[in-house]
PDB file of C-alpha atoms in Angstrom:
ATOM      1  CA  MET A 246     -58.271  26.992 -39.603  1.00  0.00           C
ATOM      2  CA  THR A 247     -60.792  28.302 -37.067  1.00  0.00           C
ATOM      3  CA  PHE A 248     -62.851  31.331 -36.109  1.00  0.00           C
ATOM      4  CA  SER A 249     -64.881  31.545 -32.929  1.00  0.00           C
ATOM      5  CA  LEU A 250     -66.504  33.633 -30.218  1.00  0.00           C
ATOM      6  CA  LEU A 251     -66.933  33.148 -26.480  1.00  0.00           C
ATOM      7  CA  ALA A 252     -69.210  35.306 -24.349  1.00  0.00           C
ATOM      8  CA  ARG A 253     -70.810  35.644 -20.933  1.00  0.00           C
ATOM      9  CA  ASP A 254     -74.435  36.744 -20.915  1.00  0.00           C
ATOM     10  CA  PRO A 255     -74.538  39.521 -18.279  1.00  0.00           C
ATOM     11  CA  SER A 256     -78.234  39.032 -17.517  1.00  0.00           C
ATOM     12  CA  SER A 257     -78.041  35.304 -16.742  1.00  0.00           C
ATOM     13  CA  GLY A 258     -74.360  34.525 -16.183  1.00  0.00           C
ATOM     14  CA  ALA A 259     -74.546  31.883 -18.902  1.00  0.00           C
ATOM     15  CA  PHE A 260     -71.523  31.206 -21.084  1.00  0.00           C
ATOM     16  CA  GLY A 261     -71.952  30.763 -24.820  1.00  0.00           C
ATOM     17  CA  SER A 262     -69.614  29.429 -27.480  1.00  0.00           C
ATOM     18  CA  VAL A 263     -69.766  29.371 -31.251  1.00  0.00           C
ATOM     19  CA  ILE A 264     -66.981  28.024 -33.444  1.00  0.00           C
ATOM     20  CA  CYS A 265     -66.307  26.997 -37.042  1.00  0.00           C
ATOM     21  CA  SER A 266     -63.401  25.420 -38.917  1.00  0.00           C
ATOM     22  CA  SER A 267     -62.189  23.875 -42.146  1.00  0.00           C
ATOM     23  CA  SER A 268     -61.042  20.848 -40.135  1.00  0.00           C
ATOM     24  CA  PRO A 269     -63.409  18.204 -38.703  1.00  0.00           C
ATOM     25  CA  ALA A 270     -64.974  18.055 -35.245  1.00  0.00           C
ATOM     26  CA  VAL A 271     -63.833  21.510 -34.169  1.00  0.00           C
ATOM     27  CA  ALA A 272     -66.285  21.839 -31.271  1.00  0.00           C
ATOM     28  CA  ALA A 273     -65.236  18.484 -29.833  1.00  0.00           C
ATOM     29  CA  ARG A 274     -61.580  19.506 -29.746  1.00  0.00           C
ATOM     30  CA  CYS A 275     -61.619  23.203 -28.893  1.00  0.00           C
ATOM     31  CA  VAL A 276     -64.534  24.144 -26.587  1.00  0.00           C
ATOM     32  CA  HIS A 277     -64.291  24.107 -22.779  1.00  0.00           C
ATOM     33  CA  LEU A 278     -67.074  25.492 -20.540  1.00  0.00           C
ATOM     34  CA  ALA A 279     -67.547  25.393 -16.755  1.00  0.00           C
ATOM     35  CA  ASP A 280     -70.600  26.663 -14.866  1.00  0.00           C
ATOM     36  CA  GLY A 281     -69.877  29.728 -12.770  1.00  0.00           C
ATOM     37  CA  ILE A 282     -66.164  29.567 -13.612  1.00  0.00           C
ATOM     38  CA  GLY A 283     -65.519  30.484 -17.212  1.00  0.00           C
ATOM     39  CA  ALA A 284     -65.125  29.487 -20.813  1.00  0.00           C
ATOM     40  CA  VAL A 285     -62.122  28.709 -23.005  1.00  0.00           C
ATOM     41  CA  HIS A 286     -61.393  27.999 -26.638  1.00  0.00           C
ATOM     42  CA  SER A 287     -58.086  26.326 -27.470  1.00  0.00           C
ATOM     43  CA  GLN A 288     -57.607  26.530 -31.232  1.00  0.00           C
ATOM     44  CA  ASN A 289     -54.954  26.721 -34.019  1.00  0.00           C
ATOM     45  CA  VAL A 290     -52.736  23.619 -33.927  1.00  0.00           C
ATOM     46  CA  THR A 291     -55.031  22.679 -31.073  1.00  0.00           C
ATOM     47  CA  ASP A 292     -53.888  21.351 -27.706  1.00  0.00           C
ATOM     48  CA  PRO A 293     -57.150  20.358 -25.942  1.00  0.00           C
ATOM     49  CA  ARG A 294     -55.317  20.098 -22.598  1.00  0.00           C
ATOM     50  CA  LEU A 295     -54.996  23.868 -22.412  1.00  0.00           C
ATOM     51  CA  GLY A 296     -58.755  24.314 -21.988  1.00  0.00           C
ATOM     52  CA  PRO A 297     -59.083  22.411 -18.697  1.00  0.00           C
ATOM     53  CA  ARG A 298     -55.831  23.945 -17.502  1.00  0.00           C
ATOM     54  CA  LEU A 299     -57.119  27.467 -17.983  1.00  0.00           C
ATOM     55  CA  LEU A 300     -60.468  26.596 -16.391  1.00  0.00           C
ATOM     56  CA  SER A 301     -58.663  25.226 -13.343  1.00  0.00           C
ATOM     57  CA  LEU A 302     -56.802  28.526 -13.001  1.00  0.00           C
ATOM     58  CA  LEU A 303     -60.047  30.474 -13.295  1.00  0.00           C
ATOM     59  CA  ALA A 304     -61.509  28.248 -10.574  1.00  0.00           C
ATOM     60  CA  THR A 305     -58.787  29.426  -8.168  1.00  0.00           C
ATOM     61  CA  GLY A 306     -59.953  33.012  -8.609  1.00  0.00           C
ATOM     62  CA  GLN A 307     -57.596  34.171 -11.325  1.00  0.00           C
ATOM     63  CA  SER A 308     -59.076  36.518 -13.905  1.00  0.00           C
ATOM     64  CA  ALA A 309     -59.104  35.646 -17.595  1.00  0.00           C
ATOM     65  CA  GLU A 310     -55.974  37.738 -18.206  1.00  0.00           C
ATOM     66  CA  GLN A 311     -54.195  36.367 -15.132  1.00  0.00           C
ATOM     67  CA  ALA A 312     -54.928  32.765 -16.099  1.00  0.00           C
ATOM     68  CA  LEU A 313     -53.730  33.389 -19.625  1.00  0.00           C
ATOM     69  CA  GLN A 314     -50.546  35.008 -18.358  1.00  0.00           C
ATOM     70  CA  THR A 315     -49.885  32.039 -16.060  1.00  0.00           C
ATOM     71  CA  VAL A 316     -50.102  29.699 -19.043  1.00  0.00           C
ATOM     72  CA  ARG A 317     -47.940  32.003 -21.175  1.00  0.00           C
ATOM     73  CA  GLU A 318     -45.190  31.845 -18.553  1.00  0.00           C
ATOM     74  CA  SER A 319     -45.180  28.068 -18.268  1.00  0.00           C
ATOM     75  CA  GLU A 320     -46.281  26.589 -21.607  1.00  0.00           C
ATOM     76  CA  PRO A 321     -43.482  26.297 -24.201  1.00  0.00           C
ATOM     77  CA  THR A 322     -45.741  25.684 -27.215  1.00  0.00           C
ATOM     78  CA  LEU A 323     -47.918  28.809 -27.066  1.00  0.00           C
ATOM     79  CA  ALA A 324     -46.357  30.254 -30.218  1.00  0.00           C
ATOM     80  CA  TRP A 325     -48.536  27.767 -32.141  1.00  0.00           C
ATOM     81  CA  ARG A 326     -51.717  28.300 -30.121  1.00  0.00           C
ATOM     82  CA  GLN A 327     -54.665  30.641 -30.152  1.00  0.00           C
ATOM     83  CA  LEU A 328     -56.521  30.884 -26.841  1.00  0.00           C
ATOM     84  CA  LEU A 329     -59.745  32.687 -25.909  1.00  0.00           C
ATOM     85  CA  VAL A 330     -60.787  33.068 -22.257  1.00  0.00           C
ATOM     86  CA  VAL A 331     -63.806  34.589 -20.496  1.00  0.00           C
ATOM     87  CA  ASP A 332     -64.140  34.558 -16.703  1.00  0.00           C
ATOM     88  CA  ALA A 333     -67.148  34.626 -14.390  1.00  0.00           C
ATOM     89  CA  ALA A 334     -66.866  38.388 -13.895  1.00  0.00           C
ATOM     90  CA  GLY A 335     -67.006  39.011 -17.624  1.00  0.00           C
ATOM     91  CA  GLY A 336     -63.282  39.562 -18.077  1.00  0.00           C
ATOM     92  CA  ALA A 337     -61.988  38.528 -21.480  1.00  0.00           C
ATOM     93  CA  ALA A 338     -58.508  37.754 -22.788  1.00  0.00           C
ATOM     94  CA  VAL A 339     -56.981  36.382 -25.981  1.00  0.00           C
ATOM     95  CA  HIS A 340     -53.634  35.014 -27.114  1.00  0.00           C
ATOM     96  CA  SER A 341     -52.542  34.532 -30.718  1.00  0.00           C
ATOM     97  CA  GLY A 342     -49.114  32.938 -31.036  1.00  0.00           C
ATOM     98  CA  SER A 343     -46.511  34.091 -33.514  1.00  0.00           C
ATOM     99  CA  HIS A 344     -46.917  30.839 -35.473  1.00  0.00           C
ATOM    100  CA  ALA A 345     -50.709  31.093 -35.761  1.00  0.00           C
ATOM    101  CA  LEU A 346     -51.744  30.162 -39.284  1.00  0.00           C
ATOM    102  CA  GLY A 347     -52.503  32.556 -42.110  1.00  0.00           C
ATOM    103  CA  THR A 348     -54.361  35.809 -41.542  1.00  0.00           C
ATOM    104  CA  VAL A 349     -55.010  36.180 -37.811  1.00  0.00           C
ATOM    105  CA  GLY A 350     -57.542  38.417 -36.086  1.00  0.00           C
ATOM    106  CA  GLU A 351     -58.755  38.943 -32.536  1.00  0.00           C
ATOM    107  CA  ARG A 352     -61.049  41.249 -30.593  1.00  0.00           C
ATOM    108  CA  THR A 353     -62.168  41.505 -26.965  1.00  0.00           C
ATOM    109  CA  GLY A 354     -65.094  43.388 -25.461  1.00  0.00           C
ATOM    110  CA  ASP A 355     -67.114  43.480 -22.271  1.00  0.00           C
ATOM    111  CA  GLY A 356     -67.622  39.793 -21.477  1.00  0.00           C
ATOM    112  CA  VAL A 357     -66.815  38.688 -25.018  1.00  0.00           C
ATOM    113  CA  VAL A 358     -63.841  37.611 -27.107  1.00  0.00           C
ATOM    114  CA  ALA A 359     -63.510  36.480 -30.722  1.00  0.00           C
ATOM    115  CA  ALA A 360     -60.499  35.282 -32.682  1.00  0.00           C
ATOM    116  CA  GLY A 361     -59.572  33.381 -35.796  1.00  0.00           C
ATOM    117  CA  ASN A 362     -56.785  32.200 -38.042  1.00  0.00           C
ATOM    118  CA  MET A 363     -56.577  31.559 -41.783  1.00  0.00           C
ATOM    119  CA  LEU A 364     -59.247  34.245 -42.083  1.00  0.00           C
ATOM    120  CA  ALA A 365     -60.485  35.948 -45.223  1.00  0.00           C
ATOM    121  CA  SER A 366     -59.969  39.215 -43.319  1.00  0.00           C
ATOM    122  CA  GLU A 367     -58.477  40.144 -39.953  1.00  0.00           C
ATOM    123  CA  LEU A 368     -61.671  42.150 -39.315  1.00  0.00           C
ATOM    124  CA  ILE A 369     -63.860  39.036 -38.957  1.00  0.00           C
ATOM    125  CA  PRO A 370     -63.497  38.806 -35.130  1.00  0.00           C
ATOM    126  CA  SER A 371     -64.405  42.483 -34.751  1.00  0.00           C
ATOM    127  CA  LEU A 372     -67.589  41.931 -36.753  1.00  0.00           C
ATOM    128  CA  MET A 373     -68.458  38.963 -34.536  1.00  0.00           C
ATOM    129  CA  VAL A 374     -68.001  40.988 -31.344  1.00  0.00           C
ATOM    130  CA  GLU A 375     -70.021  43.862 -32.766  1.00  0.00           C
ATOM    131  CA  ARG A 376     -72.934  41.527 -33.594  1.00  0.00           C
ATOM    132  CA  TRP A 377     -72.788  40.126 -30.067  1.00  0.00           C
ATOM    133  CA  SER A 378     -72.627  43.565 -28.473  1.00  0.00           C
ATOM    134  CA  ASN A 379     -75.586  44.822 -30.538  1.00  0.00           C
ATOM    135  CA  ARG A 380     -77.848  41.835 -29.924  1.00  0.00           C
ATOM    136  CA  PRO A 381     -81.552  42.714 -29.923  1.00  0.00           C
ATOM    137  CA  GLU A 382     -83.289  42.841 -26.557  1.00  0.00           C
ATOM    138  CA  ARG A 383     -84.704  39.458 -25.482  1.00  0.00           C
ATOM    139  CA  GLU A 384     -82.994  37.608 -28.324  1.00  0.00           C
ATOM    140  CA  PRO A 385     -82.268  34.067 -27.075  1.00  0.00           C
ATOM    141  CA  LEU A 386     -78.583  33.508 -26.385  1.00  0.00           C
ATOM    142  CA  GLU A 387     -78.421  30.646 -28.872  1.00  0.00           C
ATOM    143  CA  GLU A 388     -79.940  32.815 -31.598  1.00  0.00           C
ATOM    144  CA  THR A 389     -77.356  35.516 -30.943  1.00  0.00           C
ATOM    145  CA  LEU A 390     -74.518  33.018 -31.179  1.00  0.00           C
ATOM    146  CA  MET A 391     -75.882  31.613 -34.423  1.00  0.00           C
ATOM    147  CA  ALA A 392     -76.229  35.110 -35.863  1.00  0.00           C
ATOM    148  CA  VAL A 393     -72.638  35.878 -34.843  1.00  0.00           C
ATOM    149  CA  LEU A 394     -71.417  32.880 -36.828  1.00  0.00           C
ATOM    150  CA  GLU A 395     -73.553  33.761 -39.833  1.00  0.00           C
ATOM    151  CA  THR A 396     -72.243  37.335 -39.709  1.00  0.00           C
ATOM    152  CA  ALA A 397     -68.675  36.017 -39.854  1.00  0.00           C
ATOM    153  CA  VAL A 398     -69.428  33.753 -42.809  1.00  0.00           C
ATOM    154  CA  GLU A 399     -71.217  36.521 -44.707  1.00  0.00           C
ATOM    155  CA  ALA A 400     -68.115  38.692 -44.259  1.00  0.00           C
ATOM    156  CA  GLY A 401     -65.887  35.983 -45.739  1.00  0.00           C
ATOM    157  CA  GLY A 402     -65.167  33.764 -42.748  1.00  0.00           C
ATOM    158  CA  GLU A 403     -62.225  31.502 -43.392  1.00  0.00           C
ATOM    159  CA  ALA A 404     -60.099  31.887 -46.486  1.00  0.00           C
ATOM    160  CA  GLY A 405     -61.186  28.424 -47.683  1.00  0.00           C
ATOM    161  CA  PRO A 406     -64.207  26.130 -47.288  1.00  0.00           C
ATOM    162  CA  VAL A 407     -65.389  25.245 -43.760  1.00  0.00           C
ATOM    163  CA  HIS A 408     -66.480  21.757 -42.720  1.00  0.00           C
ATOM    164  CA  SER A 409     -67.389  21.753 -39.018  1.00  0.00           C
ATOM    165  CA  ALA A 410     -69.131  24.033 -36.527  1.00  0.00           C
ATOM    166  CA  GLY A 411     -70.558  24.023 -33.022  1.00  0.00           C
ATOM    167  CA  LEU A 412     -72.765  26.053 -30.691  1.00  0.00           C
ATOM    168  CA  SER A 413     -72.832  25.507 -26.915  1.00  0.00           C
ATOM    169  CA  VAL A 414     -74.398  27.158 -23.861  1.00  0.00           C
ATOM    170  CA  ILE A 415     -73.912  26.403 -20.176  1.00  0.00           C
ATOM    171  CA  SER A 416     -76.226  28.275 -17.834  1.00  0.00           C
ATOM    172  CA  GLY A 417     -75.764  27.198 -14.215  1.00  0.00           C
ATOM    173  CA  LEU A 418     -77.485  23.813 -14.289  1.00  0.00           C
ATOM    174  CA  GLY A 419     -74.359  21.659 -14.407  1.00  0.00           C
ATOM    175  CA  TRP A 420     -74.501  20.635 -18.035  1.00  0.00           C
ATOM    176  CA  ARG A 421     -74.581  22.228 -21.478  1.00  0.00           C
ATOM    177  CA  VAL A 422     -78.237  23.054 -22.020  1.00  0.00           C
ATOM    178  CA  THR A 423     -77.412  23.491 -25.698  1.00  0.00           C
ATOM    179  CA  ASP A 424     -74.574  21.561 -27.319  1.00  0.00           C
ATOM    180  CA  LEU A 425     -74.928  21.288 -31.086  1.00  0.00           C
ATOM    181  CA  ARG A 426     -72.219  20.065 -33.432  1.00  0.00           C
ATOM    182  CA  VAL A 427     -71.690  19.502 -37.114  1.00  0.00           C
ATOM    183  CA  ASP A 428     -68.519  17.462 -37.325  1.00  0.00           C
ATOM    184  CA  LEU A 429     -68.129  17.072 -41.096  1.00  0.00           C
ATOM    185  CA  SER A 430     -70.216  18.735 -43.778  1.00  0.00           C
ATOM    186  CA  ASP A 431     -69.894  20.784 -46.938  1.00  0.00           C
ATOM    187  CA  SER A 432     -72.479  23.185 -45.426  1.00  0.00           C
ATOM    188  CA  PRO A 433     -71.835  23.225 -41.658  1.00  0.00           C
ATOM    189  CA  ILE A 434     -73.371  26.651 -41.016  1.00  0.00           C
ATOM    190  CA  ALA A 435     -76.639  25.738 -42.710  1.00  0.00           C
ATOM    191  CA  GLU A 436     -76.650  22.395 -40.900  1.00  0.00           C
ATOM    192  CA  LEU A 437     -76.044  24.089 -37.554  1.00  0.00           C
ATOM    193  CA  ARG A 438     -78.886  26.540 -38.222  1.00  0.00           C
ATOM    194  CA  ARG A 439     -81.186  23.602 -39.013  1.00  0.00           C
ATOM    195  CA  LEU A 440     -80.183  21.809 -35.811  1.00  0.00           C
ATOM    196  CA  LEU A 441     -80.826  24.945 -33.774  1.00  0.00           C
ATOM    197  CA  GLN A 442     -84.278  25.347 -35.279  1.00  0.00           C
ATOM    198  CA  VAL A 443     -85.118  21.788 -34.220  1.00  0.00           C
ATOM    199  CA  TRP A 444     -83.467  22.005 -30.794  1.00  0.00           C
ATOM    200  CA  LEU A 445     -84.367  25.400 -29.394  1.00  0.00           C
ATOM    201  CA  PRO A 446     -88.151  24.871 -29.118  1.00  0.00           C
ATOM    202  CA  GLN A 447     -87.459  21.622 -27.198  1.00  0.00           C
ATOM    203  CA  ARG A 448     -84.574  22.820 -24.989  1.00  0.00           C
ATOM    204  CA  ASP A 449     -86.657  23.752 -21.952  1.00  0.00           C
ATOM    205  CA  ASP A 450     -88.559  20.438 -22.080  1.00  0.00           C
ATOM    206  CA  TYR A 451     -85.265  18.555 -21.812  1.00  0.00           C
ATOM    207  CA  ILE A 452     -84.213  20.750 -18.900  1.00  0.00           C
ATOM    208  CA  GLN A 453     -87.523  19.987 -17.194  1.00  0.00           C
ATOM    209  CA  ARG A 454     -87.071  16.266 -17.727  1.00  0.00           C
ATOM    210  CA  ALA A 455     -83.711  16.444 -15.987  1.00  0.00           C
ATOM    211  CA  LEU A 456     -84.823  18.579 -13.044  1.00  0.00           C
ATOM    212  CA  ASP A 457     -88.295  17.162 -12.397  1.00  0.00           C
ATOM    213  CA  PRO A 458     -89.049  13.992 -14.343  1.00  0.00           C
ATOM    214  CA  ASP A 459     -92.449  13.515 -12.661  1.00  0.00           C
ATOM    215  CA  ALA A 460     -93.633  16.783 -14.175  1.00  0.00           C
ATOM    216  CA  SER A 461     -91.770  16.467 -17.451  1.00  0.00           C
ATOM    217  CA  PRO A 462     -93.609  16.620 -20.771  1.00  0.00           C
ATOM    218  CA  GLY A 463     -93.952  13.591 -22.980  1.00  0.00           C
ATOM    219  CA  TYR A 464     -91.735  12.980 -25.982  1.00  0.00           C
ATOM    220  CA  GLY A 465     -94.579  12.581 -28.459  1.00  0.00           C
ATOM    221  CA  VAL A 466     -93.093   9.438 -29.986  1.00  0.00           C
ATOM    222  CA  PRO A 467     -94.461   5.910 -30.375  1.00  0.00           C
ATOM    223  CA  GLY A 468     -94.341   4.067 -27.055  1.00  0.00           C
ATOM    224  CA  ASP A 469     -94.593   7.241 -24.938  1.00  0.00           C
ATOM    225  CA  GLU A 470     -98.034   6.999 -23.271  1.00  0.00           C
ATOM    226  CA  ARG A 471     -97.930  10.212 -21.248  1.00  0.00           C
TER     227      ARG A 471
END
């Protein structure tokens, strides 16, 4: 019921996530990011506990593949799970259990991994990784992630209608500088694109407000006298 991509931006070390599903609130349940450590998606009959567990293994110095293997050896329910992992060195790993739903696909690349279940085609994750790997120079990370999701949908995406989506970036500041979610909609991709168009021009202002409130720009709303 989900297709997604995780990636590490080699120029900045930022981690980015984009995800979509026919079920509600997919980004709230499946996405796990940690500055300087790694990124995880836990999807398909989701167990949200697996995300923090994998991040804790990455924090000890295990690579993405090593952390995933550790969980494989100790977690009895992995036949139902699909896990995507990217580490701080750009290593990527993926697990699709034997009981993953419907048509399953997965693809890893340099610092990137995509996977999905109940897909219209098993090639969807490969198309997502290819769009990531061929991103135009100086394209903002968020724009690349959005384009990756749109590429997947244009190629058929999930076998049935999708209802939730999310896009997140963590870039070394201690919080997700972008964290956009559509939890229930008949048009979650269009809604996510609209949110990104509103958010991205303001993102750096919100970062500035957090880091240096004395120098932060005004909000431009009634009651703000700056």
